Amino acid sequence: MIVEQRIYSFAPGVLPGFLAAYEAFGLPVHQRIFGRPLGFYTAESGLLNQLVQLWAFDSHDDRSERRTRLLEDADWQVYRGKVKGMVLQQENRFLAPAAWPQAR
């Protein structure tokens, strides 16, 4: 298993509009193609105006196949049009689980 951590950064005041658009248009497509997310978090300290998403995949090949399906999806294209220009910066990181059991 791999976990993809995505950190999106926004200008002050933009995050609420992005979250509303994501909940209405992006999340349903993400859930349909990616499955159940591990979590969504907003920053309350440190670097603010950020959204962190965590997604689990069986492998890099699994992620690649799902990303291809996502980018080809018509509903995803609608969502991307609604949030175009909102994200200032995006950081992706792949995480591997440690050898001991994970929290649930």
Short mmCIF file of C-alpha atoms in Angstrom, two decimals:
data_model
loop_
_atom_site.label_atom_id
_atom_site.label_comp_id
_atom_site.label_asym_id
_atom_site.label_seq_id
_atom_site.Cartn_x
_atom_site.Cartn_y
_atom_site.Cartn_z
CA MET A 1 0.00 0.00 0.00
CA ILE A 2 1.06 3.58 -0.66
CA VAL A 3 -0.51 6.77 0.63
CA GLU A 4 -0.56 9.92 -1.45
CA GLN A 5 -0.46 13.14 0.55
CA ARG A 6 -1.59 16.18 -1.42
CA ILE A 7 -1.18 19.67 0.03
CA TYR A 8 -2.96 22.52 -1.71
CA SER A 9 -2.16 26.15 -0.83
CA PHE A 10 -4.52 29.08 -1.41
CA ALA A 11 -4.54 32.84 -1.13
CA PRO A 12 -6.36 34.10 1.99
CA GLY A 13 -10.13 33.88 1.59
CA VAL A 14 -10.11 31.39 -1.33
CA LEU A 15 -10.21 28.11 0.61
CA PRO A 16 -13.93 28.25 1.58
CA GLY A 17 -14.97 28.60 -2.08
CA PHE A 18 -12.64 25.80 -3.12
CA LEU A 19 -14.00 23.50 -0.39
CA ALA A 20 -17.60 24.20 -1.48
CA ALA A 21 -16.78 23.44 -5.13
CA TYR A 22 -14.81 20.34 -4.18
CA GLU A 23 -17.61 18.98 -1.98
CA ALA A 24 -20.24 19.54 -4.67
CA PHE A 25 -18.32 18.59 -7.81
CA GLY A 26 -14.89 17.10 -7.10
CA LEU A 27 -15.39 14.79 -4.13
CA PRO A 28 -18.13 12.65 -5.75
CA VAL A 29 -15.87 11.95 -8.74
CA HIS A 30 -12.82 11.34 -6.55
CA GLN A 31 -14.77 8.88 -4.41
CA ARG A 32 -16.20 7.10 -7.46
CA ILE A 33 -12.77 6.60 -9.05
CA PHE A 34 -10.29 6.67 -6.14
CA GLY A 35 -12.48 5.05 -3.49
CA ARG A 36 -12.60 6.08 0.13
CA PRO A 37 -10.17 8.82 1.19
CA LEU A 38 -8.07 8.43 4.31
CA GLY A 39 -8.78 12.00 5.29
CA PHE A 40 -9.11 15.69 4.50
CA TYR A 41 -7.62 18.33 6.77
CA THR A 42 -7.32 22.11 6.81
CA ALA A 43 -4.44 23.87 8.53
CA GLU A 44 -5.23 25.65 11.80
CA SER A 45 -1.63 26.50 12.70
CA GLY A 46 1.66 26.87 10.90
CA LEU A 47 1.18 27.54 7.19
CA LEU A 48 -2.47 28.50 6.88
CA ASN A 49 -4.83 28.45 3.89
CA GLN A 50 -3.97 24.86 3.08
CA LEU A 51 -5.93 21.69 2.42
CA VAL A 52 -4.32 18.28 2.96
CA GLN A 53 -5.78 15.17 1.32
CA LEU A 54 -4.69 11.59 2.03
CA TRP A 55 -5.53 8.77 -0.41
CA ALA A 56 -4.53 5.08 -0.20
CA PHE A 57 -3.65 2.98 -3.24
CA ASP A 58 -2.59 -0.63 -3.60
CA SER A 59 0.49 0.40 -5.61
CA HIS A 60 1.90 3.11 -7.87
CA ASP A 61 0.38 1.24 -10.83
CA ASP A 62 -3.04 1.29 -9.12
CA ARG A 63 -2.73 5.04 -8.58
CA SER A 64 -1.60 5.63 -12.16
CA GLU A 65 -4.56 3.68 -13.58
CA ARG A 66 -7.03 5.55 -11.36
CA ARG A 67 -5.46 8.94 -12.22
CA THR A 68 -5.83 8.15 -15.94
CA ARG A 69 -9.52 7.35 -15.42
CA LEU A 70 -9.97 10.52 -13.37
CA LEU A 71 -8.40 12.80 -15.97
CA GLU A 72 -10.61 11.29 -18.69
CA ASP A 73 -13.83 11.70 -16.67
CA ALA A 74 -16.26 14.36 -17.99
CA ASP A 75 -17.51 15.27 -14.49
CA TRP A 76 -13.90 15.81 -13.37
CA GLN A 77 -13.41 18.23 -16.24
CA VAL A 78 -16.45 20.23 -15.07
CA TYR A 79 -15.00 20.39 -11.56
CA ARG A 80 -11.58 21.47 -12.83
CA GLY A 81 -13.22 24.33 -14.70
CA LYS A 82 -14.91 25.53 -11.52
CA VAL A 83 -11.68 25.64 -9.47
CA LYS A 84 -9.28 26.79 -12.18
CA GLY A 85 -6.94 29.43 -10.79
CA MET A 86 -7.84 28.88 -7.12
CA VAL A 87 -4.79 26.78 -6.17
CA LEU A 88 -1.56 28.73 -5.71
CA GLN A 89 0.65 25.69 -5.11
CA GLN A 90 0.31 21.92 -4.90
CA GLU A 91 2.68 19.44 -3.27
CA ASN A 92 2.36 15.66 -3.66
CA ARG A 93 4.19 13.16 -1.51
CA PHE A 94 4.05 9.37 -1.47
CA LEU A 95 4.15 7.78 1.97
CA ALA A 96 4.85 4.14 2.83
CA PRO A 97 3.48 2.65 6.05
CA ALA A 98 5.90 1.83 8.86
CA ALA A 99 6.41 -1.82 9.82
CA TRP A 100 4.12 -1.71 12.88
CA PRO A 101 0.29 -1.56 12.85
CA GLN A 102 -1.31 1.74 11.93
CA ALA A 103 -3.90 3.69 13.96
CA ARG A 104 -7.52 3.22 12.99
#
